[in-house]
Amino acid sequence: MIRKLVLSNDTGFGKSHPRMQLKTILNAVEKHKSFVYGEARWSKNKKAREIEFDVQPRKNSRPICSGCNKKRPGYDRLAVRRFEYVPLWAIPVFLVYALRRVNCPQCGVVVERVPWASGKNQQTNSYRVFLATWAKRLSWQEVAVVFGTSWDSVFRAVRWVVQWGIAHQDLTNIVSIGIDEIQYRRGHKYLTLVYQLDEGAKRLLYVARDRTEASLNGFFDILSESATCGIKFACTDMLPAYLKVLKARASQALNILDRFHVMKKFGDALDKIRAEEARQMKEDGYEEVLKNSRWCLLKRKANLTKKQVVKLRELMKYNLRSVKAYLMREDFQRFWTYTSATWASKFLHEWYHRANRSRIEPMQKLAKSLLKHEPLLLNWFESQGLSSGVVEGFNNKAKLTMRKAYGFKEFETIQIALFHQLGKLPEPETTHKFC
């Protein structure tokens, strides 16, 4: 005789209430038309405590063909299968059901479609959404440990949720995009990332291998013609492959080299000059005045600590290439204060000549690059200061996601993890929100 699993009627307050069966709770959170639940019971698994619910089709109900989604006459039934459900009090829960096969004149003899699961997956849809939701808060391995499942089960759950979200996402009304690349593995392995930068709709839109023309072309391939024509602004860096694709596929979009990317180039050049000069001074036996000065030169003045302010004042007393490069960078900051693109262009040319006479090779190289991309720089004023600082914020989150991944190596896994965290994808509807 199988005993029913019920919630006790002993409340501890001297009052007695009707007992509630677990089946009643399940019907409240996971009720499906044309199916009924049997009584809850302990499974026959002696190694672990598990709860099972038998599922039966309602009398006279007809199964739905998994191919054409139409009601068809039954053919036969398959062996009993267990579908893993959301655990209860850390106890695994399974729905037990023998799938029917239908005799469909259109699709032939196929397995029926059931509302709580899809395909051959042995996880219920509610359980997959449950695991995927927790996988946004914890690492996938931690989710597997906490809920007594495997890493592969968590991965499959997240993949299903992400694939469903991508299939149902809205790629219309995109006005501003940001395009950037990040390194995800050693050996110059890069990802191309495309973000939407519109106010109230900031999200990851696309992930591709490498940073080539083909990488970015894939993004425009998934957009409709009207969606592509609706893009008005595109923030990029100076990578020729990206600039070429934007010119060919979205020529109406204003291509912007924004302040954040440009000043980042200044920081890279300044850091290179400082490192070379510090190494040379050490080899020549001079006092190592540039030691511990990296962040004094790279950080904005407003963000310097008191100790760094003192160090910077000391450095200003020396006639160093690093100091000259620092002053040139600070001088260029005036470019962003102009309200007129015409006057900003005049300043850029004057600054270029000063940089070219400095004989500091990294700054000369940067000055030539800026002058070469002058039209894209001046677009910043027309866009009213649109910045891809949001892109860098997303990039930092992407790097954090990959660090939390504990060694994801396959591109598909990294792509799924990034979309899951940054894509703001729609999620499958479930009968109950568990977390």
Coordinates of C-alpha atoms in Angstrom, one line a residue:
M1 CA 0.0 0.0 0.0
I2 CA 1.4 3.4 -1.1
R3 CA 1.0 6.2 1.5
K4 CA 0.0 9.6 0.3
L5 CA 2.5 12.4 1.0
V6 CA 0.6 15.3 2.7
L7 CA 1.4 18.4 4.7
S8 CA 0.7 17.8 8.4
N9 CA -2.4 19.3 9.9
D10 CA -0.6 20.0 13.1
T11 CA 0.1 23.8 13.1
G12 CA 1.6 24.0 16.6
F13 CA -1.0 26.6 17.7
G14 CA -3.6 24.2 19.1
K15 CA -5.8 24.4 16.0
S16 CA -6.5 21.7 13.4
H17 CA -6.8 22.5 9.7
P18 CA -7.6 20.2 6.7
R19 CA -4.5 18.5 5.4
M20 CA -3.2 19.5 2.0
Q21 CA -1.8 17.0 -0.4
L22 CA 1.3 17.7 -2.4
K23 CA -0.8 17.0 -5.5
T24 CA -2.9 20.1 -4.5
I25 CA 0.3 22.3 -4.5
L26 CA 1.4 20.9 -7.8
N27 CA -2.0 21.6 -9.4
A28 CA -1.7 25.2 -8.1
V29 CA 1.7 25.8 -9.7
E30 CA 1.9 23.5 -12.7
K31 CA -1.6 22.8 -13.9
H32 CA -2.0 21.7 -17.5
K33 CA -5.2 21.2 -19.6
S34 CA -6.0 17.6 -20.5
F35 CA -3.7 16.1 -17.9
V36 CA -4.2 15.1 -14.3
Y37 CA -1.8 14.3 -11.5
G38 CA -1.9 11.1 -9.4
E39 CA -0.9 11.0 -5.7
A40 CA 2.6 11.9 -4.6
R41 CA 4.7 8.9 -3.6
W42 CA 8.3 8.1 -2.7
S43 CA 10.3 6.6 -5.6
K44 CA 11.7 3.1 -5.4
N45 CA 15.2 4.5 -5.5
K46 CA 16.8 3.3 -2.3
K47 CA 20.0 5.4 -2.7
A48 CA 18.3 8.8 -2.7
R49 CA 15.0 10.2 -1.5
E50 CA 12.8 11.3 -4.4
I51 CA 9.2 12.3 -4.9
E52 CA 7.2 11.1 -7.9
F53 CA 3.9 12.2 -9.3
D54 CA 2.1 10.0 -11.9
V55 CA 0.6 12.0 -14.8
Q56 CA -2.3 10.7 -16.8
P57 CA -4.2 12.1 -19.7
R58 CA -7.9 13.0 -19.1
K59 CA -10.4 10.6 -20.3
N60 CA -11.5 11.1 -23.9
S61 CA -8.7 13.6 -24.5
R62 CA -6.8 13.4 -27.7
P63 CA -3.0 13.7 -27.9
I64 CA -1.4 16.6 -29.8
C65 CA 0.9 15.8 -32.7
S66 CA 4.5 17.2 -32.0
G67 CA 4.9 17.9 -35.7
C68 CA 1.8 19.9 -36.7
N69 CA 0.5 20.7 -33.3
K70 CA -3.0 19.3 -34.1
K71 CA -5.1 16.9 -32.2
R72 CA -4.8 13.4 -33.6
P73 CA -6.0 9.9 -32.8
G74 CA -3.8 7.9 -30.5
Y75 CA -1.6 5.0 -31.8
D76 CA 0.1 3.4 -28.8
R77 CA 2.0 4.3 -25.7
L78 CA 5.7 4.3 -25.0
A79 CA 7.5 3.1 -21.9
V80 CA 7.2 5.2 -18.7
R81 CA 9.5 8.2 -18.6
R82 CA 10.5 10.5 -15.7
F83 CA 10.7 14.3 -16.1
E84 CA 12.7 16.2 -13.5
Y85 CA 10.8 19.0 -11.8
V86 CA 11.7 21.8 -9.4
P87 CA 12.9 20.2 -6.2
L88 CA 10.9 20.5 -3.0
W89 CA 12.8 21.1 0.2
A90 CA 16.0 19.9 -1.5
I91 CA 14.2 16.7 -2.5
P92 CA 14.2 15.9 -6.2
V93 CA 10.7 15.8 -7.8
F94 CA 9.8 13.8 -10.9
L95 CA 6.7 13.7 -13.1
V96 CA 6.2 10.1 -14.3
Y97 CA 4.4 9.7 -17.6
A98 CA 4.1 7.2 -20.5
L99 CA 4.1 9.3 -23.7
R100 CA 1.5 8.5 -26.3
R101 CA 2.2 8.2 -30.0
V102 CA -0.3 9.7 -32.5
N103 CA -1.3 8.5 -35.9
C104 CA -1.1 11.7 -37.8
P105 CA -2.1 11.7 -41.5
Q106 CA 0.4 14.6 -42.1
C107 CA 3.4 13.6 -40.0
G108 CA 2.9 9.8 -39.7
V109 CA 3.3 8.0 -36.3
V110 CA 5.0 10.4 -34.0
V111 CA 5.3 11.1 -30.3
E112 CA 2.7 13.5 -28.8
R113 CA 3.6 17.0 -27.6
V114 CA 3.3 17.5 -23.8
P115 CA 3.1 21.0 -22.2
W116 CA 5.6 20.5 -19.4
A117 CA 8.6 19.4 -21.6
S118 CA 9.9 19.6 -25.1
G119 CA 11.7 17.1 -27.3
K120 CA 13.6 14.2 -25.7
N121 CA 14.8 16.4 -22.8
Q122 CA 14.1 14.8 -19.4
Q123 CA 13.9 18.2 -17.6
T124 CA 10.6 19.9 -17.4
N125 CA 10.5 23.4 -18.8
S126 CA 9.8 24.9 -15.4
Y127 CA 12.9 23.2 -14.0
R128 CA 15.0 24.5 -16.9
V129 CA 13.8 28.1 -16.3
F130 CA 14.4 27.6 -12.6
L131 CA 18.1 26.5 -13.1
A132 CA 18.7 29.2 -15.7
T133 CA 17.4 31.9 -13.4
W134 CA 19.8 30.8 -10.6
A135 CA 22.6 30.6 -13.1
K136 CA 22.5 34.4 -13.5
R137 CA 23.2 34.8 -9.8
L138 CA 25.7 32.0 -9.2
S139 CA 28.3 30.2 -11.3
W140 CA 26.9 27.2 -13.2
Q141 CA 29.0 24.8 -11.1
E142 CA 27.6 26.3 -7.9
V143 CA 24.0 26.0 -9.2
A144 CA 24.7 22.3 -9.9
V145 CA 26.0 21.7 -6.4
V146 CA 23.3 23.6 -4.6
F147 CA 20.4 21.9 -6.4
G148 CA 22.0 18.4 -6.6
T149 CA 22.3 18.2 -10.3
S150 CA 25.2 18.2 -12.8
W151 CA 27.0 21.0 -14.7
D152 CA 25.8 19.6 -18.0
S153 CA 22.2 19.8 -16.8
V154 CA 22.6 23.4 -15.9
F155 CA 24.2 24.1 -19.2
R156 CA 21.4 22.4 -21.1
A157 CA 18.9 24.4 -19.2
V158 CA 20.6 27.7 -19.9
R159 CA 21.1 26.8 -23.5
W160 CA 17.4 26.1 -24.0
V161 CA 16.3 29.3 -22.3
V162 CA 18.8 31.4 -24.4
Q163 CA 17.9 29.7 -27.7
W164 CA 14.2 30.3 -26.9
G165 CA 15.0 33.9 -26.1
I166 CA 17.0 34.5 -29.3
A167 CA 14.2 33.0 -31.4
H168 CA 11.7 35.4 -29.7
Q169 CA 13.7 38.6 -29.3
D170 CA 12.7 41.8 -30.9
L171 CA 15.4 43.2 -33.2
T172 CA 13.4 46.3 -34.4
N173 CA 13.6 49.9 -33.3
I174 CA 17.4 49.8 -32.9
V175 CA 18.7 53.4 -33.2
S176 CA 22.2 53.3 -31.6
I177 CA 24.7 50.4 -31.5
G178 CA 28.1 49.9 -30.1
I179 CA 30.7 47.6 -31.7
D180 CA 33.8 46.3 -29.9
E181 CA 36.0 43.3 -29.5
I182 CA 37.3 41.5 -26.4
Q183 CA 39.9 38.8 -26.0
Y184 CA 38.5 35.6 -24.6
R185 CA 41.4 33.3 -24.9
R186 CA 45.2 33.5 -25.1
G187 CA 46.7 33.5 -28.6
H188 CA 44.8 36.5 -29.9
K189 CA 41.4 34.8 -29.8
Y190 CA 38.8 37.6 -30.0
L191 CA 35.0 38.0 -29.9
T192 CA 33.1 40.7 -31.8
L193 CA 30.3 42.0 -29.6
V194 CA 27.4 44.3 -30.8
Y195 CA 25.3 46.2 -28.2
Q196 CA 22.2 48.3 -28.3
L197 CA 22.9 51.7 -26.7
D198 CA 19.4 53.2 -26.7
E199 CA 18.1 54.6 -23.5
G200 CA 16.0 52.1 -21.7
A201 CA 17.1 49.3 -24.1
K202 CA 20.7 48.6 -23.4
R203 CA 21.6 45.0 -24.2
L204 CA 23.8 42.6 -26.0
L205 CA 22.6 41.9 -29.6
Y206 CA 25.2 39.7 -31.2
V207 CA 28.3 37.7 -30.5
A208 CA 30.7 36.3 -33.1
R209 CA 34.1 34.7 -33.4
D210 CA 37.2 36.9 -34.3
R211 CA 37.2 40.6 -35.3
T212 CA 37.0 40.3 -39.0
E213 CA 34.6 41.7 -41.7
A214 CA 32.8 38.3 -41.7
S215 CA 32.3 38.6 -37.9
L216 CA 30.4 41.9 -38.2
N217 CA 28.6 41.0 -41.4
G218 CA 26.9 38.2 -39.5
F219 CA 25.1 40.8 -37.3
F220 CA 23.6 42.6 -40.3
D221 CA 22.6 39.3 -41.8
I222 CA 20.2 38.6 -38.9
L223 CA 18.6 42.1 -39.2
S224 CA 15.8 42.9 -41.5
E225 CA 16.3 45.6 -44.1
S226 CA 14.0 48.0 -42.2
A227 CA 15.9 47.3 -38.9
T228 CA 19.2 48.0 -40.6
C229 CA 18.0 51.3 -42.1
G230 CA 16.7 52.4 -38.7
I231 CA 20.2 52.4 -37.2
K232 CA 21.3 56.1 -36.9
F233 CA 24.4 55.9 -34.8
A234 CA 27.2 53.4 -34.5
C235 CA 30.1 53.7 -31.9
T236 CA 33.2 51.8 -32.9
D237 CA 37.0 52.0 -32.4
M238 CA 39.4 52.4 -35.3
L239 CA 39.5 48.8 -36.5
P240 CA 39.4 48.9 -40.3
A241 CA 37.3 45.8 -40.6
Y242 CA 34.4 47.3 -38.6
L243 CA 34.6 50.6 -40.4
K244 CA 34.5 48.9 -43.8
V245 CA 31.5 46.8 -42.9
L246 CA 29.6 49.8 -41.5
K247 CA 30.2 51.8 -44.6
A248 CA 29.0 48.9 -46.8
R249 CA 26.0 47.7 -44.8
A250 CA 24.8 50.7 -42.8
S251 CA 26.0 53.7 -44.7
Q252 CA 23.2 55.9 -43.4
A253 CA 24.4 55.4 -39.8
L254 CA 26.6 58.1 -38.3
N255 CA 29.9 56.3 -37.5
I256 CA 31.3 57.8 -34.3
L257 CA 34.8 57.5 -32.8
D258 CA 33.7 58.6 -29.3
R259 CA 35.6 60.1 -26.5
F260 CA 36.0 56.9 -24.5
H261 CA 37.7 55.0 -27.3
V262 CA 40.0 57.9 -28.3
M263 CA 41.2 58.6 -24.7
K264 CA 41.8 54.9 -24.3
K265 CA 44.2 55.1 -27.2
F266 CA 46.0 57.9 -25.5
G267 CA 46.3 55.9 -22.3
D268 CA 47.8 53.0 -24.2
A269 CA 50.3 55.3 -25.9
L270 CA 51.2 57.0 -22.7
D271 CA 51.7 53.7 -20.8
K272 CA 54.0 52.4 -23.6
I273 CA 56.1 55.6 -23.4
R274 CA 56.3 55.4 -19.6
A275 CA 57.3 51.7 -19.6
E276 CA 60.1 52.2 -22.2
E277 CA 61.5 55.3 -20.5
A278 CA 61.5 53.7 -17.0
R279 CA 63.3 50.7 -18.4
Q280 CA 65.9 52.9 -20.2
M281 CA 66.5 55.0 -17.1
K282 CA 67.1 51.9 -15.0
E283 CA 69.6 50.5 -17.6
D284 CA 71.4 53.9 -17.7
G285 CA 71.7 54.1 -13.9
Y286 CA 69.5 57.1 -13.4
E287 CA 67.2 57.5 -10.4
E288 CA 64.0 55.5 -11.0
V289 CA 61.6 58.5 -10.7
L290 CA 59.0 56.8 -12.8
K291 CA 58.7 53.8 -10.4
N292 CA 55.1 53.4 -9.1
S293 CA 53.9 56.3 -11.4
R294 CA 51.7 54.3 -13.8
W295 CA 48.4 55.3 -12.4
C296 CA 49.5 58.8 -11.6
L297 CA 49.8 59.3 -15.3
L298 CA 46.9 57.2 -16.5
K299 CA 44.1 58.2 -14.1
R300 CA 42.0 61.4 -14.4
K301 CA 43.0 64.1 -12.0
A302 CA 39.7 64.0 -10.2
N303 CA 40.3 60.3 -9.4
L304 CA 43.9 60.6 -8.0
T305 CA 44.5 59.7 -4.4
K306 CA 46.5 62.2 -2.2
K307 CA 49.6 60.1 -2.6
Q308 CA 49.2 60.0 -6.4
V309 CA 48.7 63.8 -6.5
V310 CA 52.0 64.3 -4.7
K311 CA 53.8 61.8 -7.0
L312 CA 52.4 63.6 -10.0
R313 CA 53.6 67.0 -8.8
E314 CA 57.1 65.6 -8.3
L315 CA 57.1 64.1 -11.9
M316 CA 56.1 67.5 -13.3
K317 CA 59.6 68.9 -12.2
Y318 CA 61.4 66.5 -14.6
N319 CA 61.9 66.9 -18.3
L320 CA 60.7 63.4 -19.2
R321 CA 59.1 62.1 -22.4
S322 CA 56.4 60.6 -20.2
V323 CA 55.6 64.0 -18.7
K324 CA 55.5 65.6 -22.2
A325 CA 53.2 62.8 -23.4
Y326 CA 51.0 63.3 -20.3
L327 CA 50.7 67.0 -21.0
M328 CA 49.9 66.4 -24.6
R329 CA 47.1 64.1 -23.6
E330 CA 45.7 66.6 -21.1
D331 CA 45.9 69.3 -23.8
F332 CA 43.8 67.2 -26.2
Q333 CA 41.0 67.0 -23.6
R334 CA 40.1 70.5 -24.8
F335 CA 38.9 69.0 -28.1
W336 CA 35.8 67.6 -26.3
T337 CA 34.9 71.0 -24.9
Y338 CA 34.1 72.6 -28.3
T339 CA 30.5 73.0 -29.4
S340 CA 31.4 73.6 -33.0
A341 CA 32.8 70.8 -35.2
T342 CA 34.6 73.5 -37.3
W343 CA 36.5 74.9 -34.3
A344 CA 37.2 71.4 -33.0
S345 CA 38.7 70.5 -36.4
K346 CA 41.0 73.5 -36.3
F347 CA 42.1 72.6 -32.8
L348 CA 42.8 69.0 -34.0
H349 CA 45.1 70.2 -36.8
E350 CA 47.0 72.5 -34.4
W351 CA 47.4 69.7 -31.9
Y352 CA 48.6 67.3 -34.7
H353 CA 51.4 69.6 -35.6
R354 CA 52.5 70.0 -32.0
A355 CA 52.4 66.2 -31.5
N356 CA 54.3 65.7 -34.8
R357 CA 57.1 68.0 -33.5
S358 CA 57.4 66.2 -30.2
R359 CA 59.6 63.4 -31.6
I360 CA 57.7 61.0 -29.3
E361 CA 57.0 58.2 -31.7
P362 CA 53.8 56.7 -30.0
M363 CA 52.2 60.1 -29.8
Q364 CA 53.2 60.9 -33.4
K365 CA 51.6 57.6 -34.5
L366 CA 48.4 58.4 -32.6
A367 CA 48.3 61.9 -34.0
K368 CA 48.4 60.6 -37.6
S369 CA 45.7 58.1 -36.8
L370 CA 43.4 60.7 -35.3
L371 CA 43.9 63.0 -38.3
K372 CA 43.2 60.1 -40.7
H373 CA 39.9 59.5 -38.9
E374 CA 39.0 63.2 -38.5
P375 CA 35.5 62.9 -40.1
L376 CA 34.6 60.1 -37.7
L377 CA 35.9 62.1 -34.8
L378 CA 33.8 65.1 -35.7
N379 CA 30.7 63.0 -35.9
W380 CA 30.9 62.9 -32.1
F381 CA 29.6 66.5 -32.1
E382 CA 26.7 65.8 -34.4
S383 CA 25.6 62.8 -32.2
Q384 CA 25.6 65.2 -29.2
G385 CA 28.2 63.4 -27.3
L386 CA 27.0 59.8 -27.7
S387 CA 29.6 57.6 -25.8
S388 CA 30.4 54.0 -25.9
G389 CA 31.3 54.1 -22.2
V390 CA 28.3 51.8 -21.9
V391 CA 30.0 49.4 -24.3
E392 CA 33.1 49.2 -22.0
G393 CA 30.8 48.6 -19.0
F394 CA 29.2 45.7 -20.9
N395 CA 32.7 44.4 -21.8
N396 CA 33.7 44.4 -18.2
K397 CA 30.5 42.4 -17.4
A398 CA 31.4 40.0 -20.2
K399 CA 34.9 39.5 -18.9
L400 CA 33.4 38.8 -15.4
T401 CA 31.0 36.3 -16.9
M402 CA 33.8 34.5 -18.5
R403 CA 35.9 34.5 -15.3
K404 CA 32.9 33.1 -13.4
A405 CA 32.7 30.4 -16.0
Y406 CA 35.7 28.6 -14.6
G407 CA 37.4 27.8 -17.9
F408 CA 34.7 27.8 -20.6
K409 CA 36.7 27.0 -23.8
E410 CA 34.1 26.3 -26.4
F411 CA 32.8 29.3 -28.3
E412 CA 29.2 28.1 -28.1
T413 CA 29.3 27.9 -24.3
I414 CA 30.8 31.4 -24.0
Q415 CA 28.2 32.8 -26.5
I416 CA 25.4 31.3 -24.5
A417 CA 26.8 32.6 -21.2
L418 CA 27.1 36.1 -22.6
F419 CA 23.6 36.2 -24.1
H420 CA 22.2 34.8 -20.8
Q421 CA 23.8 37.5 -18.7
L422 CA 23.7 40.5 -21.0
G423 CA 21.1 39.9 -23.7
K424 CA 18.0 40.7 -21.7
L425 CA 16.3 38.0 -23.6
P426 CA 12.6 37.1 -23.2
E427 CA 12.0 33.9 -21.2
P428 CA 9.6 31.1 -21.8
E429 CA 6.3 31.5 -20.0
T430 CA 5.8 29.1 -17.1
T431 CA 2.7 28.5 -15.0
H432 CA 4.6 29.7 -11.8
K433 CA 7.6 31.8 -11.1
F434 CA 9.8 29.9 -8.6
C435 CA 12.5 32.5 -8.2

